Protein backbone atom coordinates (compact mmCIF):
# COMPACT_ATOMS: atom_id res chain seq x y z
CA UNK A 1 0.00 0.00 0.00
CA UNK A 2 1.31 3.45 -0.94
CA UNK A 3 2.03 6.00 1.78
CA UNK A 4 0.11 9.27 1.59
CA UNK A 5 1.91 12.24 3.12
CA UNK A 6 2.01 15.07 0.53
CA UNK A 7 -1.57 16.08 -0.35
CA UNK A 8 -2.61 18.77 -2.81
CA UNK A 9 -6.02 20.48 -2.81
CA UNK A 10 -7.56 22.35 -5.72
CA UNK A 11 -10.58 24.08 -4.24
CA UNK A 12 -10.75 24.54 -0.48
CA UNK A 13 -14.28 25.20 0.68
CA UNK A 14 -16.53 23.26 3.02
CA UNK A 15 -15.60 19.75 1.86
CA UNK A 16 -11.93 20.35 1.09
CA UNK A 17 -11.46 22.26 4.32
CA UNK A 18 -13.22 19.57 6.34
CA UNK A 19 -11.08 16.81 4.83
CA UNK A 20 -7.91 18.80 5.57
CA UNK A 21 -9.00 19.50 9.15
CA UNK A 22 -9.76 15.82 9.71
CA UNK A 23 -6.34 14.84 8.34
CA UNK A 24 -4.49 17.33 10.52
CA UNK A 25 -6.47 16.20 13.55
CA UNK A 26 -5.50 12.61 12.77
CA UNK A 27 -1.79 13.27 12.21
CA UNK A 28 0.65 16.14 11.76
CA UNK A 29 2.60 13.96 9.32
CA UNK A 30 0.39 15.18 6.46
CA UNK A 31 1.82 18.08 4.46
CA UNK A 32 -1.04 19.96 2.80
CA UNK A 33 -0.55 22.16 -0.26
CA UNK A 34 -3.47 24.21 -1.60
CA UNK A 35 -3.72 25.83 -5.01
CA UNK A 36 -4.89 29.44 -5.08
CA UNK A 37 -5.88 30.80 -8.49
CA UNK A 38 -5.51 34.35 -7.12
CA UNK A 39 -1.96 35.15 -8.20
CA UNK A 40 -1.72 38.69 -6.85
CA UNK A 41 -3.69 38.50 -3.61
CA UNK A 42 -4.15 35.34 -1.55
CA UNK A 43 -7.66 34.14 -0.68
CA UNK A 44 -8.73 35.19 2.82
CA UNK A 45 -10.13 31.71 3.44
CA UNK A 46 -6.78 30.11 2.60
CA UNK A 47 -4.88 32.59 4.74
CA UNK A 48 -7.22 31.75 7.63
CA UNK A 49 -6.63 28.02 7.09
CA UNK A 50 -2.86 28.57 7.07
CA UNK A 51 -3.12 30.58 10.29
CA UNK A 52 -5.12 27.68 11.78
CA UNK A 53 -2.29 25.29 10.88
CA UNK A 54 -4.57 23.34 8.50
CA UNK A 55 -2.61 24.38 5.39
CA UNK A 56 1.18 24.09 5.21
CA UNK A 57 1.68 25.76 1.85
CA UNK A 58 -0.30 27.95 -0.58
CA UNK A 59 0.74 28.01 -4.21
CA UNK A 60 -0.41 29.60 -7.46
CA UNK A 61 1.61 27.17 -9.56
CA UNK A 62 0.18 23.69 -10.21
CA UNK A 63 3.70 22.46 -10.97
CA UNK A 64 4.27 22.47 -7.20
CA UNK A 65 1.93 19.45 -7.13
CA UNK A 66 4.61 17.20 -8.68
CA UNK A 67 5.54 16.12 -5.11
CA UNK A 68 1.98 15.10 -4.21
CA UNK A 69 0.97 11.55 -3.32
CA UNK A 70 -2.66 12.58 -3.72
CA UNK A 71 -4.45 15.47 -5.44
CA UNK A 72 -8.04 16.29 -4.46
CA UNK A 73 -10.25 18.29 -6.82
CA UNK A 74 -12.69 20.09 -4.52
CA UNK A 75 -13.99 22.84 -6.81
CA UNK A 76 -17.47 22.85 -8.46
CA UNK A 77 -18.07 20.00 -10.94
CA UNK A 78 -17.46 21.95 -14.16
CA UNK A 79 -14.48 23.78 -12.68
CA UNK A 80 -12.89 20.45 -11.73
CA UNK A 81 -12.94 19.46 -15.42
CA UNK A 82 -11.00 22.59 -16.28
CA UNK A 83 -8.42 21.86 -13.58
CA UNK A 84 -8.05 18.29 -14.85
CA UNK A 85 -7.06 19.70 -18.22
CA UNK A 86 -4.54 22.03 -16.57
CA UNK A 87 -3.00 19.10 -14.70
CA UNK A 88 -2.02 17.49 -18.01
CA UNK A 89 0.89 19.98 -18.00
CA UNK A 90 2.07 18.72 -14.61
CA UNK A 91 4.36 15.70 -14.22
CA UNK A 92 2.59 13.58 -11.59
CA UNK A 93 4.32 10.98 -9.46
CA UNK A 94 3.71 7.46 -10.84
CA UNK A 95 1.93 6.36 -7.67
CA UNK A 96 -0.05 9.62 -7.26
CA UNK A 97 -3.81 9.27 -6.74
CA UNK A 98 -6.01 11.83 -8.47
CA UNK A 99 -9.51 12.12 -6.99
CA UNK A 100 -12.42 14.53 -6.63
CA UNK A 101 -15.36 15.14 -4.28
CA UNK A 102 -18.12 15.95 -6.80
CA UNK A 103 -21.59 14.41 -6.85
CA UNK A 104 -21.41 13.52 -10.57
CA UNK A 105 -18.92 10.87 -11.65
CA UNK A 106 -19.55 9.94 -15.29
CA UNK A 107 -18.43 13.24 -16.83
CA UNK A 108 -15.21 13.52 -14.85
CA UNK A 109 -14.36 9.85 -15.49
CA UNK A 110 -14.75 10.39 -19.22
CA UNK A 111 -12.65 13.55 -19.12
CA UNK A 112 -9.97 11.90 -16.95
CA UNK A 113 -9.62 9.23 -19.60
CA UNK A 114 -9.34 11.85 -22.36
CA UNK A 115 -6.61 13.61 -20.36
CA UNK A 116 -4.62 10.40 -19.92
CA UNK A 117 -5.31 10.02 -16.19
CA UNK A 118 -7.05 6.62 -16.27
CA UNK A 119 -4.36 4.94 -14.16
CA UNK A 120 -4.41 7.79 -11.61
CA UNK A 121 -8.10 8.61 -11.19
CA UNK A 122 -10.44 7.35 -8.48
CA UNK A 123 -13.68 9.30 -8.36
CA UNK A 124 -14.84 10.27 -4.89
CA UNK A 125 -18.12 11.49 -3.47
CA UNK A 126 -18.35 12.11 0.30
CA UNK A 127 -22.05 12.07 1.09
CA UNK A 128 -21.99 14.87 3.63
CA UNK A 129 -22.40 18.61 3.52
CA UNK A 130 -24.20 21.62 4.86
CA UNK A 131 -26.31 24.50 3.64
CA UNK A 132 -23.29 26.63 4.61
CA UNK A 133 -20.35 26.96 2.25
CA UNK A 134 -16.70 27.93 2.45
CA UNK A 135 -13.77 27.08 4.68
CA UNK A 136 -15.26 29.11 7.54
CA UNK A 137 -17.85 26.36 8.01
CA UNK A 138 -15.46 23.41 7.56
CA UNK A 139 -15.45 20.88 10.38
CA UNK A 140 -13.11 17.99 11.14
CA UNK A 141 -16.06 15.73 11.97
CA UNK A 142 -18.19 16.58 8.92
CA UNK A 143 -17.47 13.24 7.20
CA UNK A 144 -17.69 11.01 10.28
CA UNK A 145 -20.01 8.04 9.64
CA UNK A 146 -20.91 9.44 6.22
CA UNK A 147 -20.80 7.19 3.19
CA UNK A 148 -17.88 8.04 0.90
CA UNK A 149 -18.45 6.60 -2.57
CA UNK A 150 -15.38 5.64 -4.62
CA UNK A 151 -15.56 5.05 -8.37
CA UNK A 152 -12.17 3.80 -9.60
CA UNK A 153 -11.41 3.56 -13.31
CA UNK A 154 -10.75 0.08 -14.65
CA UNK A 155 -7.07 0.98 -15.09
CA UNK A 156 -6.38 1.96 -11.47
CA UNK A 157 -4.26 -0.59 -9.61
CA UNK A 158 -5.63 -2.51 -6.65
CA UNK A 159 -2.83 -0.99 -4.58
CA UNK A 160 -4.04 2.55 -5.31
CA UNK A 161 -7.63 1.57 -4.56
CA UNK A 162 -6.62 0.03 -1.22
CA UNK A 163 -4.67 3.20 -0.41
CA UNK A 164 -7.73 5.32 -1.20
CA UNK A 165 -9.98 3.10 0.94
CA UNK A 166 -7.53 3.44 3.83
CA UNK A 167 -7.46 7.22 3.32
CA UNK A 168 -11.28 7.42 3.55
CA UNK A 169 -11.28 5.35 6.73
CA UNK A 170 -8.79 7.77 8.30
CA UNK A 171 -11.47 10.42 7.82
CA UNK A 172 -13.80 8.13 9.82
CA UNK A 173 -16.05 7.89 6.75
CA UNK A 174 -17.51 4.67 5.28
CA UNK A 175 -16.12 3.74 1.82
CA UNK A 176 -18.42 2.19 -0.79
CA UNK A 177 -17.18 1.10 -4.24
CA UNK A 178 -19.50 1.78 -7.19
CA UNK A 179 -19.31 1.99 -10.97
CA UNK A 180 -19.41 5.64 -12.12
CA UNK A 181 -22.60 5.18 -14.17
CA UNK A 182 -24.31 3.29 -11.36
CA UNK A 183 -23.36 6.11 -9.00
CA UNK A 184 -24.86 8.75 -11.29
CA UNK A 185 -28.12 6.83 -11.70
CA UNK A 186 -28.44 6.40 -7.93
CA UNK A 187 -27.66 10.02 -7.09
CA UNK A 188 -30.02 11.20 -9.83
CA UNK A 189 -32.84 9.27 -8.14
CA UNK A 190 -32.14 10.07 -4.49
CA UNK A 191 -30.64 13.56 -4.75
CA UNK A 192 -30.68 15.32 -8.11
CA UNK A 193 -34.32 14.72 -9.06
CA UNK A 194 -35.53 15.51 -5.49
CA UNK A 195 -33.73 18.86 -5.70
CA UNK A 196 -35.49 19.65 -8.99
CA UNK A 197 -38.83 18.61 -7.51
CA UNK A 198 -38.25 20.74 -4.40
CA UNK A 199 -37.32 23.77 -6.50
CA UNK A 200 -40.38 23.43 -8.72
CA UNK A 201 -42.71 22.90 -5.76
CA UNK A 202 -41.50 26.21 -4.36
CA UNK A 203 -41.92 27.80 -7.79
CA UNK A 204 -45.46 26.40 -7.90
CA UNK A 205 -46.56 28.53 -4.97
CA UNK A 206 -44.19 31.38 -5.84
CA UNK A 207 -45.95 31.91 -9.19
CA UNK A 208 -49.47 31.71 -7.76
CA UNK A 209 -49.70 35.49 -7.63
CA UNK A 210 -53.30 35.55 -6.35
CA UNK A 211 -52.45 33.72 -3.12
CA UNK A 212 -48.68 34.09 -2.80
CA UNK A 213 -48.66 35.83 0.61
CA UNK A 214 -51.16 33.40 2.14
CA UNK A 215 -49.19 30.46 0.72
CA UNK A 216 -45.95 31.82 2.20
CA UNK A 217 -47.62 32.31 5.58
CA UNK A 218 -49.14 28.83 5.78
CA UNK A 219 -46.38 26.88 4.01
CA UNK A 220 -44.94 25.10 7.02
CA UNK A 221 -44.85 21.53 8.29
CA UNK A 222 -44.58 18.98 5.50
CA UNK A 223 -44.10 21.58 2.78
CA UNK A 224 -41.05 23.10 4.44
CA UNK A 225 -39.61 19.64 5.09
CA UNK A 226 -39.79 18.45 1.48
CA UNK A 227 -38.67 21.77 0.00
CA UNK A 228 -35.78 22.56 2.40
CA UNK A 229 -33.20 21.45 -0.18
CA UNK A 230 -34.50 24.07 -2.63
CA UNK A 231 -32.36 26.55 -0.69
CA UNK A 232 -29.13 24.93 -1.96
CA UNK A 233 -26.59 26.73 -4.15
CA UNK A 234 -28.09 27.43 -7.62
CA UNK A 235 -24.61 27.39 -9.21
CA UNK A 236 -23.84 23.95 -7.78
CA UNK A 237 -27.13 22.51 -8.98
CA UNK A 238 -26.81 24.10 -12.38
CA UNK A 239 -23.41 22.34 -12.67
CA UNK A 240 -24.89 19.02 -11.55
CA UNK A 241 -27.77 19.19 -14.02
CA UNK A 242 -25.41 20.04 -16.89
CA UNK A 243 -23.08 17.11 -16.11
CA UNK A 244 -25.52 14.37 -15.06
CA UNK A 245 -28.19 15.22 -17.62
CA UNK A 246 -28.77 11.72 -18.99
CA UNK A 247 -29.35 10.03 -15.62
CA UNK A 248 -31.45 12.93 -14.31
CA UNK A 249 -33.66 12.93 -17.42
CA UNK A 250 -34.15 9.16 -17.17
CA UNK A 251 -35.22 9.33 -13.52
CA UNK A 252 -37.28 12.49 -14.03
CA UNK A 253 -39.20 10.81 -16.86
CA UNK A 254 -39.97 7.85 -14.58
CA UNK A 255 -41.16 10.25 -11.89
CA UNK A 256 -43.36 12.14 -14.37
CA UNK A 257 -44.85 8.77 -15.40
CA UNK A 258 -45.73 8.09 -11.75
CA UNK A 259 -47.24 11.57 -11.40
CA UNK A 260 -49.35 11.02 -14.51
CA UNK A 261 -50.52 7.71 -13.02
CA UNK A 262 -51.43 9.55 -9.80
CA UNK A 263 -53.41 12.07 -11.84
CA UNK A 264 -55.30 9.27 -13.54
CA UNK A 265 -56.23 7.43 -10.33
CA UNK A 266 -57.27 10.75 -8.75
CA UNK A 267 -59.59 11.57 -11.63
CA UNK A 268 -60.99 8.04 -11.52
CA UNK A 269 -61.23 8.15 -7.70
CA UNK A 270 -59.67 4.69 -7.66
CA UNK A 271 -59.72 3.86 -3.95
CA UNK A 272 -57.40 0.83 -4.10
CA UNK A 273 -54.74 2.53 -6.24
CA UNK A 274 -54.74 5.61 -4.01
CA UNK A 275 -54.38 3.49 -0.87
CA UNK A 276 -51.59 1.39 -2.40
CA UNK A 277 -49.71 4.51 -3.51
CA UNK A 278 -49.47 5.83 0.04
CA UNK A 279 -49.19 2.45 1.79
CA UNK A 280 -46.34 1.08 -0.36
CA UNK A 281 -44.42 4.37 -0.16
CA UNK A 282 -44.81 4.46 3.62
CA UNK A 283 -43.70 0.84 4.00
CA UNK A 284 -40.57 1.38 1.92
CA UNK A 285 -39.66 4.66 3.63
CA UNK A 286 -39.87 3.03 7.07
CA UNK A 287 -37.11 0.64 5.96
CA UNK A 288 -34.65 3.46 5.15
CA UNK A 289 -32.10 3.54 7.99
CA UNK A 290 -31.58 6.69 10.05
CA UNK A 291 -28.20 5.68 11.44
CA UNK A 292 -25.85 6.97 8.74
CA UNK A 293 -25.78 10.19 6.79
CA UNK A 294 -27.19 10.02 3.30
CA UNK A 295 -26.64 12.20 0.27
CA UNK A 296 -29.02 14.95 1.40
CA UNK A 297 -27.84 16.87 4.46
CA UNK A 298 -29.70 15.69 7.59
CA UNK A 299 -31.59 17.98 9.95
CA UNK A 300 -30.98 17.51 13.67
CA UNK A 301 -34.27 18.71 15.09
CA UNK A 302 -36.80 17.91 17.76
CA UNK A 303 -40.29 19.13 18.62
CA UNK A 304 -41.81 19.66 22.05
CA UNK A 305 -44.84 21.07 23.80
CA UNK A 306 -44.51 24.27 25.85
CA UNK A 307 -46.99 26.36 27.77
CA UNK A 308 -48.13 29.68 26.30
CA UNK A 309 -46.60 32.00 28.87
CA UNK A 310 -43.87 34.69 28.94
CA UNK A 311 -40.34 33.32 29.20
CA UNK A 312 -41.20 29.74 28.16
CA UNK A 313 -38.82 29.72 25.19
CA UNK A 314 -36.16 31.66 27.10
CA UNK A 315 -36.23 29.02 29.87
CA UNK A 316 -35.52 26.25 27.37
CA UNK A 317 -32.75 28.22 25.67
CA UNK A 318 -31.15 28.94 29.04
CA UNK A 319 -31.43 25.28 30.09
CA UNK A 320 -29.72 24.05 26.94
CA UNK A 321 -27.13 26.84 26.97
CA UNK A 322 -26.16 26.04 30.56
CA UNK A 323 -25.38 22.53 29.35
CA UNK A 324 -23.13 23.87 26.55
CA UNK A 325 -25.60 22.96 23.78
CA UNK A 326 -25.75 25.41 20.87
CA UNK A 327 -29.11 25.95 19.17
CA UNK A 328 -29.00 26.41 15.40
CA UNK A 329 -32.63 27.49 15.02
CA UNK A 330 -35.69 27.75 17.24
CA UNK A 331 -39.27 28.77 16.58
CA UNK A 332 -42.97 28.24 17.13
CA UNK A 333 -44.71 25.89 14.69
CA UNK A 334 -48.01 27.54 13.70
CA UNK A 335 -49.03 24.98 11.10
CA UNK A 336 -49.15 21.60 12.91
CA UNK A 337 -51.49 19.81 10.53
CA UNK A 338 -49.04 16.94 9.98
CA UNK A 339 -46.81 17.11 13.05
CA UNK A 340 -46.92 17.36 16.83
CA UNK A 341 -45.11 19.83 19.04
CA UNK A 342 -45.47 23.58 19.45
CA UNK A 343 -41.75 24.40 19.54
CA UNK A 344 -39.18 23.29 16.96
CA UNK A 345 -35.49 23.28 17.93
CA UNK A 346 -32.71 22.54 15.45
CA UNK A 347 -29.12 21.67 16.40
CA UNK A 348 -25.81 21.54 14.55
CA UNK A 349 -25.10 17.83 15.07
CA UNK A 350 -26.60 14.57 16.26
CA UNK A 351 -24.67 14.56 19.53
CA UNK A 352 -26.18 17.92 20.52
CA UNK A 353 -29.67 16.76 19.50
CA UNK A 354 -29.50 13.59 21.60
CA UNK A 355 -28.09 15.53 24.56
CA UNK A 356 -30.91 18.08 24.35
CA UNK A 357 -33.58 15.37 24.17
CA UNK A 358 -32.13 13.70 27.25
CA UNK A 359 -32.03 16.97 29.21
CA UNK A 360 -35.51 18.10 28.16
CA UNK A 361 -37.07 14.73 28.97
CA UNK A 362 -35.36 14.93 32.36
CA UNK A 363 -37.24 18.19 32.95
CA UNK A 364 -40.54 16.49 31.98
CA UNK A 365 -40.99 18.19 28.62
CA UNK A 366 -43.03 16.18 26.10
CA UNK A 367 -40.71 15.45 23.16
CA UNK A 368 -41.72 14.41 19.62
CA UNK A 369 -38.81 12.87 17.69
CA UNK A 370 -39.02 12.92 13.89
CA UNK A 371 -38.59 9.78 11.80
JSON list of C-alpha atoms in Angstrom, two decimals, residues 187-289:
[
{"chain": "A", "resi": 187, "resn": "UNK", "atom": "CA", "xyz": [-27.66, 10.02, -7.09]},
{"chain": "A", "resi": 188, "resn": "UNK", "atom": "CA", "xyz": [-30.02, 11.20, -9.83]},
{"chain": "A", "resi": 189, "resn": "UNK", "atom": "CA", "xyz": [-32.84, 9.27, -8.14]},
{"chain": "A", "resi": 190, "resn": "UNK", "atom": "CA", "xyz": [-32.14, 10.07, -4.49]},
{"chain": "A", "resi": 191, "resn": "UNK", "atom": "CA", "xyz": [-30.64, 13.56, -4.75]},
{"chain": "A", "resi": 192, "resn": "UNK", "atom": "CA", "xyz": [-30.68, 15.32, -8.11]},
{"chain": "A", "resi": 193, "resn": "UNK", "atom": "CA", "xyz": [-34.32, 14.72, -9.06]},
{"chain": "A", "resi": 194, "resn": "UNK", "atom": "CA", "xyz": [-35.53, 15.51, -5.49]},
{"chain": "A", "resi": 195, "resn": "UNK", "atom": "CA", "xyz": [-33.73, 18.86, -5.70]},
{"chain": "A", "resi": 196, "resn": "UNK", "atom": "CA", "xyz": [-35.49, 19.65, -8.99]},
{"chain": "A", "resi": 197, "resn": "UNK", "atom": "CA", "xyz": [-38.83, 18.61, -7.51]},
{"chain": "A", "resi": 198, "resn": "UNK", "atom": "CA", "xyz": [-38.25, 20.74, -4.40]},
{"chain": "A", "resi": 199, "resn": "UNK", "atom": "CA", "xyz": [-37.32, 23.77, -6.50]},
{"chain": "A", "resi": 200, "resn": "UNK", "atom": "CA", "xyz": [-40.38, 23.43, -8.72]},
{"chain": "A", "resi": 201, "resn": "UNK", "atom": "CA", "xyz": [-42.71, 22.90, -5.76]},
{"chain": "A", "resi": 202, "resn": "UNK", "atom": "CA", "xyz": [-41.50, 26.21, -4.36]},
{"chain": "A", "resi": 203, "resn": "UNK", "atom": "CA", "xyz": [-41.92, 27.80, -7.79]},
{"chain": "A", "resi": 204, "resn": "UNK", "atom": "CA", "xyz": [-45.46, 26.40, -7.90]},
{"chain": "A", "resi": 205, "resn": "UNK", "atom": "CA", "xyz": [-46.56, 28.53, -4.97]},
{"chain": "A", "resi": 206, "resn": "UNK", "atom": "CA", "xyz": [-44.19, 31.38, -5.84]},
{"chain": "A", "resi": 207, "resn": "UNK", "atom": "CA", "xyz": [-45.95, 31.91, -9.19]},
{"chain": "A", "resi": 208, "resn": "UNK", "atom": "CA", "xyz": [-49.47, 31.71, -7.76]},
{"chain": "A", "resi": 209, "resn": "UNK", "atom": "CA", "xyz": [-49.70, 35.49, -7.63]},
{"chain": "A", "resi": 210, "resn": "UNK", "atom": "CA", "xyz": [-53.30, 35.55, -6.35]},
{"chain": "A", "resi": 211, "resn": "UNK", "atom": "CA", "xyz": [-52.45, 33.72, -3.12]},
{"chain": "A", "resi": 212, "resn": "UNK", "atom": "CA", "xyz": [-48.68, 34.09, -2.80]},
{"chain": "A", "resi": 213, "resn": "UNK", "atom": "CA", "xyz": [-48.66, 35.83, 0.61]},
{"chain": "A", "resi": 214, "resn": "UNK", "atom": "CA", "xyz": [-51.16, 33.40, 2.14]},
{"chain": "A", "resi": 215, "resn": "UNK", "atom": "CA", "xyz": [-49.19, 30.46, 0.72]},
{"chain": "A", "resi": 216, "resn": "UNK", "atom": "CA", "xyz": [-45.95, 31.82, 2.20]},
{"chain": "A", "resi": 217, "resn": "UNK", "atom": "CA", "xyz": [-47.62, 32.31, 5.58]},
{"chain": "A", "resi": 218, "resn": "UNK", "atom": "CA", "xyz": [-49.14, 28.83, 5.78]},
{"chain": "A", "resi": 219, "resn": "UNK", "atom": "CA", "xyz": [-46.38, 26.88, 4.01]},
{"chain": "A", "resi": 220, "resn": "UNK", "atom": "CA", "xyz": [-44.94, 25.10, 7.02]},
{"chain": "A", "resi": 221, "resn": "UNK", "atom": "CA", "xyz": [-44.85, 21.53, 8.29]},
{"chain": "A", "resi": 222, "resn": "UNK", "atom": "CA", "xyz": [-44.58, 18.98, 5.50]},
{"chain": "A", "resi": 223, "resn": "UNK", "atom": "CA", "xyz": [-44.10, 21.58, 2.78]},
{"chain": "A", "resi": 224, "resn": "UNK", "atom": "CA", "xyz": [-41.05, 23.10, 4.44]},
{"chain": "A", "resi": 225, "resn": "UNK", "atom": "CA", "xyz": [-39.61, 19.64, 5.09]},
{"chain": "A", "resi": 226, "resn": "UNK", "atom": "CA", "xyz": [-39.79, 18.45, 1.48]},
{"chain": "A", "resi": 227, "resn": "UNK", "atom": "CA", "xyz": [-38.67, 21.77, 0.00]},
{"chain": "A", "resi": 228, "resn": "UNK", "atom": "CA", "xyz": [-35.78, 22.56, 2.40]},
{"chain": "A", "resi": 229, "resn": "UNK", "atom": "CA", "xyz": [-33.20, 21.45, -0.18]},
{"chain": "A", "resi": 230, "resn": "UNK", "atom": "CA", "xyz": [-34.50, 24.07, -2.63]},
{"chain": "A", "resi": 231, "resn": "UNK", "atom": "CA", "xyz": [-32.36, 26.55, -0.69]},
{"chain": "A", "resi": 232, "resn": "UNK", "atom": "CA", "xyz": [-29.13, 24.93, -1.96]},
{"chain": "A", "resi": 233, "resn": "UNK", "atom": "CA", "xyz": [-26.59, 26.73, -4.15]},
{"chain": "A", "resi": 234, "resn": "UNK", "atom": "CA", "xyz": [-28.09, 27.43, -7.62]},
{"chain": "A", "resi": 235, "resn": "UNK", "atom": "CA", "xyz": [-24.61, 27.39, -9.21]},
{"chain": "A", "resi": 236, "resn": "UNK", "atom": "CA", "xyz": [-23.84, 23.95, -7.78]},
{"chain": "A", "resi": 237, "resn": "UNK", "atom": "CA", "xyz": [-27.13, 22.51, -8.98]},
{"chain": "A", "resi": 238, "resn": "UNK", "atom": "CA", "xyz": [-26.81, 24.10, -12.38]},
{"chain": "A", "resi": 239, "resn": "UNK", "atom": "CA", "xyz": [-23.41, 22.34, -12.67]},
{"chain": "A", "resi": 240, "resn": "UNK", "atom": "CA", "xyz": [-24.89, 19.02, -11.55]},
{"chain": "A", "resi": 241, "resn": "UNK", "atom": "CA", "xyz": [-27.77, 19.19, -14.02]},
{"chain": "A", "resi": 242, "resn": "UNK", "atom": "CA", "xyz": [-25.41, 20.04, -16.89]},
{"chain": "A", "resi": 243, "resn": "UNK", "atom": "CA", "xyz": [-23.08, 17.11, -16.11]},
{"chain": "A", "resi": 244, "resn": "UNK", "atom": "CA", "xyz": [-25.52, 14.37, -15.06]},
{"chain": "A", "resi": 245, "resn": "UNK", "atom": "CA", "xyz": [-28.19, 15.22, -17.62]},
{"chain": "A", "resi": 246, "resn": "UNK", "atom": "CA", "xyz": [-28.77, 11.72, -18.99]},
{"chain": "A", "resi": 247, "resn": "UNK", "atom": "CA", "xyz": [-29.35, 10.03, -15.62]},
{"chain": "A", "resi": 248, "resn": "UNK", "atom": "CA", "xyz": [-31.45, 12.93, -14.31]},
{"chain": "A", "resi": 249, "resn": "UNK", "atom": "CA", "xyz": [-33.66, 12.93, -17.42]},
{"chain": "A", "resi": 250, "resn": "UNK", "atom": "CA", "xyz": [-34.15, 9.16, -17.17]},
{"chain": "A", "resi": 251, "resn": "UNK", "atom": "CA", "xyz": [-35.22, 9.33, -13.52]},
{"chain": "A", "resi": 252, "resn": "UNK", "atom": "CA", "xyz": [-37.28, 12.49, -14.03]},
{"chain": "A", "resi": 253, "resn": "UNK", "atom": "CA", "xyz": [-39.20, 10.81, -16.86]},
{"chain": "A", "resi": 254, "resn": "UNK", "atom": "CA", "xyz": [-39.97, 7.85, -14.58]},
{"chain": "A", "resi": 255, "resn": "UNK", "atom": "CA", "xyz": [-41.16, 10.25, -11.89]},
{"chain": "A", "resi": 256, "resn": "UNK", "atom": "CA", "xyz": [-43.36, 12.14, -14.37]},
{"chain": "A", "resi": 257, "resn": "UNK", "atom": "CA", "xyz": [-44.85, 8.77, -15.40]},
{"chain": "A", "resi": 258, "resn": "UNK", "atom": "CA", "xyz": [-45.73, 8.09, -11.75]},
{"chain": "A", "resi": 259, "resn": "UNK", "atom": "CA", "xyz": [-47.24, 11.57, -11.40]},
{"chain": "A", "resi": 260, "resn": "UNK", "atom": "CA", "xyz": [-49.35, 11.02, -14.51]},
{"chain": "A", "resi": 261, "resn": "UNK", "atom": "CA", "xyz": [-50.52, 7.71, -13.02]},
{"chain": "A", "resi": 262, "resn": "UNK", "atom": "CA", "xyz": [-51.43, 9.55, -9.80]},
{"chain": "A", "resi": 263, "resn": "UNK", "atom": "CA", "xyz": [-53.41, 12.07, -11.84]},
{"chain": "A", "resi": 264, "resn": "UNK", "atom": "CA", "xyz": [-55.30, 9.27, -13.54]},
{"chain": "A", "resi": 265, "resn": "UNK", "atom": "CA", "xyz": [-56.23, 7.43, -10.33]},
{"chain": "A", "resi": 266, "resn": "UNK", "atom": "CA", "xyz": [-57.27, 10.75, -8.75]},
{"chain": "A", "resi": 267, "resn": "UNK", "atom": "CA", "xyz": [-59.59, 11.57, -11.63]},
{"chain": "A", "resi": 268, "resn": "UNK", "atom": "CA", "xyz": [-60.99, 8.04, -11.52]},
{"chain": "A", "resi": 269, "resn": "UNK", "atom": "CA", "xyz": [-61.23, 8.15, -7.70]},
{"chain": "A", "resi": 270, "resn": "UNK", "atom": "CA", "xyz": [-59.67, 4.69, -7.66]},
{"chain": "A", "resi": 271, "resn": "UNK", "atom": "CA", "xyz": [-59.72, 3.86, -3.95]},
{"chain": "A", "resi": 272, "resn": "UNK", "atom": "CA", "xyz": [-57.40, 0.83, -4.10]},
{"chain": "A", "resi": 273, "resn": "UNK", "atom": "CA", "xyz": [-54.74, 2.53, -6.24]},
{"chain": "A", "resi": 274, "resn": "UNK", "atom": "CA", "xyz": [-54.74, 5.61, -4.01]},
{"chain": "A", "resi": 275, "resn": "UNK", "atom": "CA", "xyz": [-54.38, 3.49, -0.87]},
{"chain": "A", "resi": 276, "resn": "UNK", "atom": "CA", "xyz": [-51.59, 1.39, -2.40]},
{"chain": "A", "resi": 277, "resn": "UNK", "atom": "CA", "xyz": [-49.71, 4.51, -3.51]},
{"chain": "A", "resi": 278, "resn": "UNK", "atom": "CA", "xyz": [-49.47, 5.83, 0.04]},
{"chain": "A", "resi": 279, "resn": "UNK", "atom": "CA", "xyz": [-49.19, 2.45, 1.79]},
{"chain": "A", "resi": 280, "resn": "UNK", "atom": "CA", "xyz": [-46.34, 1.08, -0.36]},
{"chain": "A", "resi": 281, "resn": "UNK", "atom": "CA", "xyz": [-44.42, 4.37, -0.16]},
{"chain": "A", "resi": 282, "resn": "UNK", "atom": "CA", "xyz": [-44.81, 4.46, 3.62]},
{"chain": "A", "resi": 283, "resn": "UNK", "atom": "CA", "xyz": [-43.70, 0.84, 4.00]},
{"chain": "A", "resi": 284, "resn": "UNK", "atom": "CA", "xyz": [-40.57, 1.38, 1.92]},
{"chain": "A", "resi": 285, "resn": "UNK", "atom": "CA", "xyz": [-39.66, 4.66, 3.63]},
{"chain": "A", "resi": 286, "resn": "UNK", "atom": "CA", "xyz": [-39.87, 3.03, 7.07]},
{"chain": "A", "resi": 287, "resn": "UNK", "atom": "CA", "xyz": [-37.11, 0.64, 5.96]},
{"chain": "A", "resi": 288, "resn": "UNK", "atom": "CA", "xyz": [-34.65, 3.46, 5.15]},
{"chain": "A", "resi": 289, "resn": "UNK", "atom": "CA", "xyz": [-32.10, 3.54, 7.99]}
]
